[in-house]
Coordinates of C-alpha atoms in Angstrom, one line a residue:
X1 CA -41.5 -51.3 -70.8
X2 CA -44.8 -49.8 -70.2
X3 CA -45.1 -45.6 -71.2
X4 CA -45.6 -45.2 -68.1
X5 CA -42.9 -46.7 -66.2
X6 CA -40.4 -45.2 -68.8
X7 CA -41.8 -41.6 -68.1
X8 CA -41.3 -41.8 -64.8
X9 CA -38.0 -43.8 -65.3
X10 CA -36.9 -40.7 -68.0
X11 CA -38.0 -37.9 -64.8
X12 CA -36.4 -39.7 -61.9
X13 CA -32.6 -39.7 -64.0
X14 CA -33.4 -36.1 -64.9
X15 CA -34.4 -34.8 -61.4
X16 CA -31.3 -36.8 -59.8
X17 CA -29.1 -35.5 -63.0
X18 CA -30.1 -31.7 -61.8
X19 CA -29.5 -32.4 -58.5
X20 CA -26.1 -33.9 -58.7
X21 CA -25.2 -31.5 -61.3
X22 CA -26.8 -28.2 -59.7
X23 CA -25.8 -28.8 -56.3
X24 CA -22.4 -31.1 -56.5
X25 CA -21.2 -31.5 -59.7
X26 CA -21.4 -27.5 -61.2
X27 CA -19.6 -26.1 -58.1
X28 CA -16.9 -28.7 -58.0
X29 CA -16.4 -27.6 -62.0
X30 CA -16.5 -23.5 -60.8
X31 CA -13.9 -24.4 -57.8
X32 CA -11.6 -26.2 -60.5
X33 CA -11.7 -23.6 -62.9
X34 CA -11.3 -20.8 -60.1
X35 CA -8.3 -22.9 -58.8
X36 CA -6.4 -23.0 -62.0
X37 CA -7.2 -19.1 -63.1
X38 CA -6.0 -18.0 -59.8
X39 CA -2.8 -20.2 -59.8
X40 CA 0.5 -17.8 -60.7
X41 CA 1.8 -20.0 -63.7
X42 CA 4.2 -18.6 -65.8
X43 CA 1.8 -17.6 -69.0
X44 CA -1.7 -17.2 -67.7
X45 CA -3.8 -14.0 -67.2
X46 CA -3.9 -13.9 -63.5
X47 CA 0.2 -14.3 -63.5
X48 CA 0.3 -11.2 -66.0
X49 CA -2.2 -9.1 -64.1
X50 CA -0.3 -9.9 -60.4
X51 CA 2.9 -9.1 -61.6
X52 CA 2.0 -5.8 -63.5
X53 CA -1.3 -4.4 -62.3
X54 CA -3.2 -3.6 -65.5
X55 CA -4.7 -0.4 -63.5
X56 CA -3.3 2.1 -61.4
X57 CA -4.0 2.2 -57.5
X58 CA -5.3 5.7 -56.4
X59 CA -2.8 7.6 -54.4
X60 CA -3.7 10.7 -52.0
X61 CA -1.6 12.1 -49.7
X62 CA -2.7 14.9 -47.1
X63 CA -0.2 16.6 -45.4
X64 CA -0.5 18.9 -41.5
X65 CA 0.4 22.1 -42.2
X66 CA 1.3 23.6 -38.3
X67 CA -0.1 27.0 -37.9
X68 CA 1.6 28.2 -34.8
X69 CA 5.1 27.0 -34.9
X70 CA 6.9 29.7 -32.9
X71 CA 4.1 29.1 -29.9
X72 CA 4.8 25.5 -29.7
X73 CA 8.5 26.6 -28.8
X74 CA 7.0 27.9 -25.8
X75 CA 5.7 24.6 -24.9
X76 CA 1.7 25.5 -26.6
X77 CA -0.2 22.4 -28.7
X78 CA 0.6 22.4 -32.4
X79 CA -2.2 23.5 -34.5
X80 CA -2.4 21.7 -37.7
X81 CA -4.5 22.6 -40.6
X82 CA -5.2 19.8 -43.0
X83 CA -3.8 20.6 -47.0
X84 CA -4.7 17.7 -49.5
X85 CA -5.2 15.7 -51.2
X86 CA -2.8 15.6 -53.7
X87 CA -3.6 12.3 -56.0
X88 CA -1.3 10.5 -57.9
X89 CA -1.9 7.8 -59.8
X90 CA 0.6 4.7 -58.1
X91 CA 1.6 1.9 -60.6
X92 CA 2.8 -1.3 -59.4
X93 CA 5.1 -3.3 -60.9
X94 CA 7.0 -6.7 -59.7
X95 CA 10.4 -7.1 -61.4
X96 CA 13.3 -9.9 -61.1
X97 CA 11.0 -12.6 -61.0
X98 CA 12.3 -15.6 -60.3
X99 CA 10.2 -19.2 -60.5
X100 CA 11.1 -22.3 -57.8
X101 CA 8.5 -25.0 -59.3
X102 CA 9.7 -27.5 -56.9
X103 CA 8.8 -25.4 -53.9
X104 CA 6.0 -24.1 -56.2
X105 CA 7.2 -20.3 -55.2
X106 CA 8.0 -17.1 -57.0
X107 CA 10.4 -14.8 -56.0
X108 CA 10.4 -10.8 -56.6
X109 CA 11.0 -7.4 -56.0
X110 CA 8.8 -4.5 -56.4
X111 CA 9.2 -0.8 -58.3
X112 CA 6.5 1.9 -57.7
X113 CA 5.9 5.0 -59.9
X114 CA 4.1 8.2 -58.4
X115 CA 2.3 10.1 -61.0
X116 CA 0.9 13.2 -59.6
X117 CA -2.4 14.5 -61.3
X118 CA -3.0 17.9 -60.4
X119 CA -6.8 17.9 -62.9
X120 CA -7.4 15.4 -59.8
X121 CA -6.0 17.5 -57.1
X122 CA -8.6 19.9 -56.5
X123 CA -6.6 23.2 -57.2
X124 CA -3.5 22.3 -55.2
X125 CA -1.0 22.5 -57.7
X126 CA 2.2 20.8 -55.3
X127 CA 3.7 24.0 -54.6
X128 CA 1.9 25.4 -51.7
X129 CA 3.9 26.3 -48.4
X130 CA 3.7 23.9 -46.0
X131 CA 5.1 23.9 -42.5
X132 CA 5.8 20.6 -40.4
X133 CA 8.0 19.1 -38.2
X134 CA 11.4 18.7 -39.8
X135 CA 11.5 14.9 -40.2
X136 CA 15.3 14.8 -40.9
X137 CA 16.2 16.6 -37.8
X138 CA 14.0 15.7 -35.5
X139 CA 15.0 12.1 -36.7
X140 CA 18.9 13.1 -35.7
X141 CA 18.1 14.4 -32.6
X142 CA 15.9 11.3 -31.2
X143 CA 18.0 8.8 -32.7
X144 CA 20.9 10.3 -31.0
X145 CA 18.9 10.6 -27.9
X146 CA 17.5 7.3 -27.8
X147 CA 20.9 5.9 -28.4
X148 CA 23.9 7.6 -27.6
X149 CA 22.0 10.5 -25.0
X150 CA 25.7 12.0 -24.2
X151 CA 26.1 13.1 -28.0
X152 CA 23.4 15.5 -27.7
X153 CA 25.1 18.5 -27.2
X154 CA 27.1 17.4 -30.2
X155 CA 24.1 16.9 -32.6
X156 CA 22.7 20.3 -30.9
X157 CA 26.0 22.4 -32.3
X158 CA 26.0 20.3 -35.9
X159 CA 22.3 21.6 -36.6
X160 CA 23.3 25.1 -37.7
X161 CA 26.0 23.7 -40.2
X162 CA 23.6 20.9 -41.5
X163 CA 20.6 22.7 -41.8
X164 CA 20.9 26.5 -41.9
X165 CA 21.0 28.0 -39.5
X166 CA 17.5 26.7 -38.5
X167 CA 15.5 28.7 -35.6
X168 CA 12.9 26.4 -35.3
X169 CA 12.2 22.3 -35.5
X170 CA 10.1 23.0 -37.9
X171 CA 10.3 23.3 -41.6
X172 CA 8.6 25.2 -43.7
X173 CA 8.9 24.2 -47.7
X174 CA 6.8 23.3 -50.9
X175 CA 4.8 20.1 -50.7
X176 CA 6.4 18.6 -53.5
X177 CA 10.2 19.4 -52.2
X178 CA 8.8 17.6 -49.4
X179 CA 7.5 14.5 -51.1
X180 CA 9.6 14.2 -53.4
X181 CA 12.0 16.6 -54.9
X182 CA 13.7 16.8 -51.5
X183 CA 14.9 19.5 -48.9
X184 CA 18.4 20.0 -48.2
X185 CA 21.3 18.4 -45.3
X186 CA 24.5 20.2 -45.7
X187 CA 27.0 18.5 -45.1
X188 CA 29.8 21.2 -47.0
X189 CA 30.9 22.2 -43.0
X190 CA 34.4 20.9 -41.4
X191 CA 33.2 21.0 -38.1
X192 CA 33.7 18.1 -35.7
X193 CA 30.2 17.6 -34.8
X194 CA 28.6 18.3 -38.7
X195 CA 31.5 16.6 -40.4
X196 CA 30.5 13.4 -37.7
X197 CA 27.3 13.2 -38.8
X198 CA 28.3 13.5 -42.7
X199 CA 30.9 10.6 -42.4
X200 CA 27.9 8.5 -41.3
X201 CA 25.2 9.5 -43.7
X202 CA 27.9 9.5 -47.0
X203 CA 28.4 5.9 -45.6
X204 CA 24.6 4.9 -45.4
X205 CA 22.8 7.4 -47.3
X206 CA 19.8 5.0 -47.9
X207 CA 16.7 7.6 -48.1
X208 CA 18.6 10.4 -49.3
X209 CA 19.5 11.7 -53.0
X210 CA 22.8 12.6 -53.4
X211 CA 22.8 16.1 -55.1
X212 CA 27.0 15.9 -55.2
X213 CA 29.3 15.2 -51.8
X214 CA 28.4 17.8 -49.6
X215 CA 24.4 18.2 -50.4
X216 CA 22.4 15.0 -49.7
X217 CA 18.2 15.8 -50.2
X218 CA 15.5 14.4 -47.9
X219 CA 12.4 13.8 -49.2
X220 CA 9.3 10.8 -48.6
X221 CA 8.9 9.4 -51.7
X222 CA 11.5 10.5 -54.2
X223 CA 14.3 8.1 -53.7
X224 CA 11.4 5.4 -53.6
X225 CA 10.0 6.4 -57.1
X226 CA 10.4 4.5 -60.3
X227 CA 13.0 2.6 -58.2
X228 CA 13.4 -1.3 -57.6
X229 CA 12.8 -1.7 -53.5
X230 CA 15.7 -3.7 -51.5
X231 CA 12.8 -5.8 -50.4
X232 CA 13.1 -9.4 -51.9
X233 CA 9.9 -11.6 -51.5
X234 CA 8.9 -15.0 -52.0
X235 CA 5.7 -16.6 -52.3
X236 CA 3.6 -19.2 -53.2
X237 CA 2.3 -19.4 -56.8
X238 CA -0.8 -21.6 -55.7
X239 CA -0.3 -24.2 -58.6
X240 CA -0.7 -26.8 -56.5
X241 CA -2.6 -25.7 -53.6
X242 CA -5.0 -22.7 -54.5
X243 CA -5.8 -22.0 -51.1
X244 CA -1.8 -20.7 -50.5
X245 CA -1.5 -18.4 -53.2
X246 CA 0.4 -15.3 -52.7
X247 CA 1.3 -16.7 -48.7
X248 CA 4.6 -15.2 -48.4
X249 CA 6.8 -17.4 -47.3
X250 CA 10.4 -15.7 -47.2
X251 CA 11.3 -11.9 -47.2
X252 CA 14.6 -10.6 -48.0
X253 CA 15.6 -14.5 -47.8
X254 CA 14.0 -14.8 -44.4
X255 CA 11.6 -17.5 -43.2
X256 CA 11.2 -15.4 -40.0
X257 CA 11.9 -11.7 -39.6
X258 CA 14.4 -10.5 -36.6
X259 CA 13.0 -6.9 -36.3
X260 CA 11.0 -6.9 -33.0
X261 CA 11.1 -9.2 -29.8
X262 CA 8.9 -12.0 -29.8
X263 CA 8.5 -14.9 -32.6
X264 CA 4.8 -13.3 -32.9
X265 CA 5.4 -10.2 -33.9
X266 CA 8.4 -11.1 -36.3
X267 CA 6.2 -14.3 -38.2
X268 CA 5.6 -13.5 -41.8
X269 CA 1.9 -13.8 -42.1
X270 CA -0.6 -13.6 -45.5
X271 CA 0.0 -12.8 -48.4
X272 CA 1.8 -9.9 -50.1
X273 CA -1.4 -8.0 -50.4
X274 CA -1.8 -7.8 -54.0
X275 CA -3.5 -11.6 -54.4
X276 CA -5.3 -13.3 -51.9
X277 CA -6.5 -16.8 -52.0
X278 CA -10.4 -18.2 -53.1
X279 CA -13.0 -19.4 -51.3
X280 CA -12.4 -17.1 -48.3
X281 CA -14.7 -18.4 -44.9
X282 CA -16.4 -15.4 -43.5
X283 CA -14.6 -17.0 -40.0
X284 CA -11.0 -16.2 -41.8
X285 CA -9.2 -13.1 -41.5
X286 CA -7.9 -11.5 -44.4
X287 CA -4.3 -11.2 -43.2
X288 CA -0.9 -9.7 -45.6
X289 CA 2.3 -9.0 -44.7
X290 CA 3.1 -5.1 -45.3
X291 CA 7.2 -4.4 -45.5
X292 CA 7.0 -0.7 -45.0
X293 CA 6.0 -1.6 -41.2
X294 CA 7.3 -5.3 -41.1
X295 CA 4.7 -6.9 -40.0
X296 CA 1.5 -8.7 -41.1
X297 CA -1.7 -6.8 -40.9
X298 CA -5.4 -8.9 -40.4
X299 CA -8.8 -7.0 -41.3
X300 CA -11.8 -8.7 -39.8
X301 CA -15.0 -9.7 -41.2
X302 CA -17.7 -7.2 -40.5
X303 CA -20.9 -7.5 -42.7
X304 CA -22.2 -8.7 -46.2
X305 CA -22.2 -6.2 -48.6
X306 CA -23.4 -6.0 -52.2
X307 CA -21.0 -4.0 -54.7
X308 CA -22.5 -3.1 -58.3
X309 CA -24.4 -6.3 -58.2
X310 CA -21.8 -8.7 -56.7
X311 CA -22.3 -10.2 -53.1
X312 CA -19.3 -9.4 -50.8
X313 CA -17.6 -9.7 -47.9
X314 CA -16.9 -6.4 -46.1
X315 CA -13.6 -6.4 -43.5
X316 CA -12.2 -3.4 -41.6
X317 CA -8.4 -3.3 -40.7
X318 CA -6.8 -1.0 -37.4
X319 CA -3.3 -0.9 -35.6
X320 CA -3.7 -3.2 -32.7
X321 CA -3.1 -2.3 -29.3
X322 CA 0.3 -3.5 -28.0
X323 CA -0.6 -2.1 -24.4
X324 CA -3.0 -4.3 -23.7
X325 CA -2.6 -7.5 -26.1
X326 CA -0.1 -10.3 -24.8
X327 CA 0.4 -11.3 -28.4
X328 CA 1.1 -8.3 -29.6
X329 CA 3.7 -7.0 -26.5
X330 CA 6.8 -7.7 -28.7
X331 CA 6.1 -4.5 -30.9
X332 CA 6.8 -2.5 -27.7
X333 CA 9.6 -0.2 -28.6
X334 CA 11.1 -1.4 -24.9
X335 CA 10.2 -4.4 -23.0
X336 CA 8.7 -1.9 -20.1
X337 CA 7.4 0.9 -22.8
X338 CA 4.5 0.3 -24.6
X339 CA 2.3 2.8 -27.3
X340 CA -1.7 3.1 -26.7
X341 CA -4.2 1.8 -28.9
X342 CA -3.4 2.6 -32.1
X343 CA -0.1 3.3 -32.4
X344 CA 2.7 1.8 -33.7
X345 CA 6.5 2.6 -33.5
X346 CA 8.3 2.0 -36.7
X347 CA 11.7 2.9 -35.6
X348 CA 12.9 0.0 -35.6
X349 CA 11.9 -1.3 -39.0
X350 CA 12.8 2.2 -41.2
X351 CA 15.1 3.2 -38.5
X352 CA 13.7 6.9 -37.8
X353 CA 11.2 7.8 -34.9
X354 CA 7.9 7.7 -36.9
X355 CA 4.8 6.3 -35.3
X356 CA 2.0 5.1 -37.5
X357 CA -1.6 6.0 -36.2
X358 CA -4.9 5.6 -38.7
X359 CA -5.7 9.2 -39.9
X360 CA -6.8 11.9 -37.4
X361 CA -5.9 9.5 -34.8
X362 CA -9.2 7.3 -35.4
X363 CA -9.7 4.6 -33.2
X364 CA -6.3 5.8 -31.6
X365 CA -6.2 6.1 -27.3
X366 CA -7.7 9.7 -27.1
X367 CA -4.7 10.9 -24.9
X368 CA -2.5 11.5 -28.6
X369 CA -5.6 13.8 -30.0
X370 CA -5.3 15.7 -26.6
X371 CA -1.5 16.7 -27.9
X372 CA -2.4 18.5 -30.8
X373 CA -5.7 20.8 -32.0
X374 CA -7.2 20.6 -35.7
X375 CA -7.7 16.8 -36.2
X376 CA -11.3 15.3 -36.6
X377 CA -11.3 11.7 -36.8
X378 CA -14.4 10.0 -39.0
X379 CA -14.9 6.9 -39.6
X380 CA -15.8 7.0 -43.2
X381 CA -13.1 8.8 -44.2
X382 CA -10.0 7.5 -42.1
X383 CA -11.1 3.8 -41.2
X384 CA -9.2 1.2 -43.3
X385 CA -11.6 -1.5 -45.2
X386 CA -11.2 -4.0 -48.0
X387 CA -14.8 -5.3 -49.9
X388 CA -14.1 -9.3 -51.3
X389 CA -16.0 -10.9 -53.5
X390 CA -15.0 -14.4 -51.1
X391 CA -15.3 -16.9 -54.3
X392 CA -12.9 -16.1 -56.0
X393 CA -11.1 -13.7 -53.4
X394 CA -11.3 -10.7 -55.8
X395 CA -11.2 -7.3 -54.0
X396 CA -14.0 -5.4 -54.9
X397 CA -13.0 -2.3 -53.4
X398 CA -9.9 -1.1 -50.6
X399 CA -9.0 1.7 -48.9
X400 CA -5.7 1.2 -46.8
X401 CA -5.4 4.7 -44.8
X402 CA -1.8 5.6 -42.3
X403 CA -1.1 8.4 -41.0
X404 CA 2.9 9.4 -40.3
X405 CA 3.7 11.2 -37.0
X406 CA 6.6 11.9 -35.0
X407 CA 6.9 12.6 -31.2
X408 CA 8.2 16.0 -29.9
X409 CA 8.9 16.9 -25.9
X410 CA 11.6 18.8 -24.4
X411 CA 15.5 18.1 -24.7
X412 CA 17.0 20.2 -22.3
X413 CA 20.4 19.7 -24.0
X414 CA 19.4 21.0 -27.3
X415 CA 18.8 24.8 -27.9
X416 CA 15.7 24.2 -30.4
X417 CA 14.1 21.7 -28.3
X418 CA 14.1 23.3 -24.6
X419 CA 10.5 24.4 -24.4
X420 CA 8.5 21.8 -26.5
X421 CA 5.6 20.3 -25.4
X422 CA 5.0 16.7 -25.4
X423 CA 3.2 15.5 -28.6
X424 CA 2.5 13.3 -31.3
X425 CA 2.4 15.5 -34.0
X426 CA 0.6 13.9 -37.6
X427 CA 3.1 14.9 -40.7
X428 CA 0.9 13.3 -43.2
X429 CA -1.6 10.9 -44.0
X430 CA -1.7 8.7 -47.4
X431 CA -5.0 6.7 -48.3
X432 CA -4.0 4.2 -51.3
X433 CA -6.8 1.9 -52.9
X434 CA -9.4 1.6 -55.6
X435 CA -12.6 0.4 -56.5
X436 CA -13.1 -2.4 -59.3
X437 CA -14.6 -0.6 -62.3
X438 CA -17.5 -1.2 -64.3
X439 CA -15.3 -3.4 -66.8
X440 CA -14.1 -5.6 -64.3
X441 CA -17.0 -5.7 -62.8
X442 CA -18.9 -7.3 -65.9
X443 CA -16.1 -9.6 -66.3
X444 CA -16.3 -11.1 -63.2
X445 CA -19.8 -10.8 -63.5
X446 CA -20.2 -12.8 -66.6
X447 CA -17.5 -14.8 -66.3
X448 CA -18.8 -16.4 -63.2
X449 CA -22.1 -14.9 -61.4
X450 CA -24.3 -15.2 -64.8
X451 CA -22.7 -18.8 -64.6
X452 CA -23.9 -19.5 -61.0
X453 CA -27.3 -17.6 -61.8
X454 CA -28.3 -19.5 -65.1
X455 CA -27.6 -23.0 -63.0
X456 CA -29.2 -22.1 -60.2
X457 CA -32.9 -21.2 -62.4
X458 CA -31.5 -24.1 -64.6
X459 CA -31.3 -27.2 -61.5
X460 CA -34.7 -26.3 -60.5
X461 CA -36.7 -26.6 -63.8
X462 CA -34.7 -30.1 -64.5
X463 CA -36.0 -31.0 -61.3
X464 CA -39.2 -29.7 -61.4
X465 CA -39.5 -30.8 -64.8
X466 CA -38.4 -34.6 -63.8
X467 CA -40.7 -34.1 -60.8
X468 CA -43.4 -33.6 -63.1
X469 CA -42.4 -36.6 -66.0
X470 CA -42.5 -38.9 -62.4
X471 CA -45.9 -37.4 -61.2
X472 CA -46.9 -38.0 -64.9
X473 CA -46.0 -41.0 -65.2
X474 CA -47.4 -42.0 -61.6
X475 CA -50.8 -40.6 -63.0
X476 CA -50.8 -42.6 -66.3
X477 CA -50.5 -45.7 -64.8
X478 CA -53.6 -44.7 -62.7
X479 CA -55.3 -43.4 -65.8
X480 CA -55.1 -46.7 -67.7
X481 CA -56.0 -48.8 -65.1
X482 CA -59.2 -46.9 -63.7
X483 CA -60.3 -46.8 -67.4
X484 CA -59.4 -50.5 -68.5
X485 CA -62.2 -52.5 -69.4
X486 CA -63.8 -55.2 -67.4
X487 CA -64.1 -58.7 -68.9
X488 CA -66.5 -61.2 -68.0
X489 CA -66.3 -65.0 -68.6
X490 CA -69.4 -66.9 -69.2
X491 CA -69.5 -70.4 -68.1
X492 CA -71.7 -72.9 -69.8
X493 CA -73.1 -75.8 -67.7
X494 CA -72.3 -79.1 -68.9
X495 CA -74.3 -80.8 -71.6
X496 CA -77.7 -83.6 -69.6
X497 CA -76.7 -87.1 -70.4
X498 CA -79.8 -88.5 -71.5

């Protein structure tokens, strides 16, 4: 074979090698290796980190301290003052696992630990005096109300007995009593009415510590910390099929949830929000299941981003509005009674009158910020977001932000609750999240970006280079023949016969 034919033989397999490998061949590796790391098989790293976060998530809460109690007796707007944050650091942990590899599913539950971190807290040390509705209460009152309305002037003689002699709906305690040490219910009285209400919560005392068998504590968090939840999951390990990783498939043994009204609204939807799937379309929703509210939450893709270096994807998350979306009509708290925008009754998943709002009311129906006076909703600091890096679905940063309120208006039947106005009023708000450190960062970034950079330089000099070994070649051949000499054959003429 001719020099030049083999050089442009030898640049023609290298260009087609860097083409098949650059643009086929090294992604199709990436996407294998990416499917098995993110797979939860018993023994590998991403199993480990899922089921024991290796970090802990940043915790704040921010608590509405009311200002004028005694005014809104006499039917004036509450006036909240904002007190926070206190930070904690929140470690999550998944216990009682429990593999199905014929269904390739794992199944769990999940304990959380608070850590508060007062160096963190910007001088609140926990034990400021707050005052806010009285959640335990104001939960009896409008449970009864909803539910059994001619008990009311029951519940309205029990609340001296149960909770001191209280001349107010509002209580007025330490933050950390609130959170998580826990206020009092007494339920030491003989009474009819106090003694009612005791035989019911000594039955069911879910939410309440136990202090000995007449005092029962209410607080938010404490019987929820460094406790195993009730909530049983189970979802896909992605061994087999990357793209369903961390779906949830079943909840407390459930395939579909029997909370609200409609099949929508009770689906179990995403994942359980601590994995999510790779090679997320920018078309996709990032969508997980949230048991606290039971029901799956979507945050929608808004923008590229670029976080320390790493290209993302950059999705924003609100409430919904079950007003005005058919789909989401069966999280009406009646068939005929429906929140605005951005509200969301709980009652009937944690069985007390909360409604969840985003913080300050943000993208809420301004008619609820009309009820009270003090809130100022900004978007940078109450909207919810999650940053993806969308290759390896790796959440680059998240902030998931609620706010806790519960309604107030007048009950004629009860002596505290004659002259309220009507309003939502905000008890707290807790922002939980994190942003992927430095570490991480140049793990993932090494790992895999490095990878994708060094190939993508790398394809184009192989092709370049077998570009230029084929123009070579080409030119060679052209070379030689221009300057191959010219021969010339001399004929002699045939001898004369003489």
């Amino acid at each position: 074979m001719a020099a030049p034919l083999r050089l442009g033989v030898a640049g023609a397999v290298l260009s087609l090698v860097g083409i098949i490998f650059g643009f086929w061949g090294f992604h199709k590796f990436i996407a294998y290796k990416i499917n098995q790391n993110v797979a939860l098989k018993k023994g590998n790293d991403m199993r480990a980190a899922w089921s024991k976060f290796p970090i802990p998530v940043e915790f704040r809460i921010f608590l509405f301290n009311v200002t004028n109690p005694q005014e809104v007796h006499t039917g004036q707007k509450p006036k909240l003052q904002e007190v926070g944050p206190y930070f904690f650091d929140e470690w999550k942990e998944k216990v009682k696992l429990e593999d199905d590899p014929s269904e390739d599913t794992v199944s769990f539950n999940q304990r959380t630990a608070w850590i508060f971190q007062e160096s963190r807290s910007e001088g609140l040390t926990g034990e400021e005096v707050v005052t806010i509705p009285h959640p335990a209460l104001l939960s009896m009152v409008l449970t009864v109300e909803k539910q059994k309305p001619g008990a009311l002037p029951m519940i309205s003689k029990a609340l001296p007995a149960l909770f001191n002699s209280p001349s107010t709906v509002f209580l007025t305690a330490k933050v950390m009593d609130i959170l998580f040490r826990g206020v009092p219910i007494n339920c030491s009285s003989t009474d009819f009415g106090p003694k009612a209400i005791c035989t019911m919560i000594r039955a069911n005392p879910k939410g309440l510590k136990k202090l000995n068998d007449d005092i029962f504590l209410f607080s938010f968090f404490g019987t929820k910390n460094y406790t195993i939840d009730d909530g049983r999951f189970t979802v896909k390990r992605g061994v087999r099929n990357a793209k369903e990783v961390g779906t949830v498939v079943k909840f407390n043994g459930k395939e579909i949830q029997d909370v609200w009204s409609g099949p929508e609204c009770n689906a179990l939807r995403g994942t359980d929000s601590t994995i999510f799937p790779p090679f997320i379309d920018d078309s996709e929703d990032i969508v997980s299941f949230a048991p606290d509210l039971c029901r799956s939450l979507g945050a929608k893709f808004k923008h590229k981003i670029v976080y320390k270096g790493i290209p993302g994807n950059h999705y924003t998350a609100d409430l919904g509005d079950m007003s005005s979306n058919p789909e989401e009509k069966c999280f009406c708290p009646t068939p005929t009674t429906c929140l605005k925008k951005g509200a969301f009754d709980i009652s009937k998943c944690v069985g007390a009158p909360i409604v969840l709002t985003l913080p300050h009311f943000y993208e809420t129906d301004p008619s609820y910020l009309e009820t009270v006076e003090g809130l100022h909703p900004e978007k940078e600091k109450h909207q919810i977001f999650l940053n993806f890096e969308p290759m390896t679905g790796t959440p680059l940063g998240a902030r998931k932000r609620l706010q806790f309120n519960i309604p107030i208006h007048a009950i004629k039947k009860v002596a505290l609750m004659k002259e309220l106005p009507d309003a939502l009023v905000p008890l707290f708000w807790v922002e939980e999240g994190l942003e992927l450190d430095q570490k991480f960062i140049d793990l993932l970034d090494s790992q895999l970006f490095m990878a994708l950079r060094i190939v993508g330089v790398s394809k184009w000099v192989i092709i370049v280079l077998g570009l230029a070994m084929i123009g070579g070649g080409v030119g060679l051949h052209y070379y030689r023949k221009d300057k191959m000499p010219s021969t010339v054959t001399k004929v002699s003429p045939p001898p004369e016969k003489f």
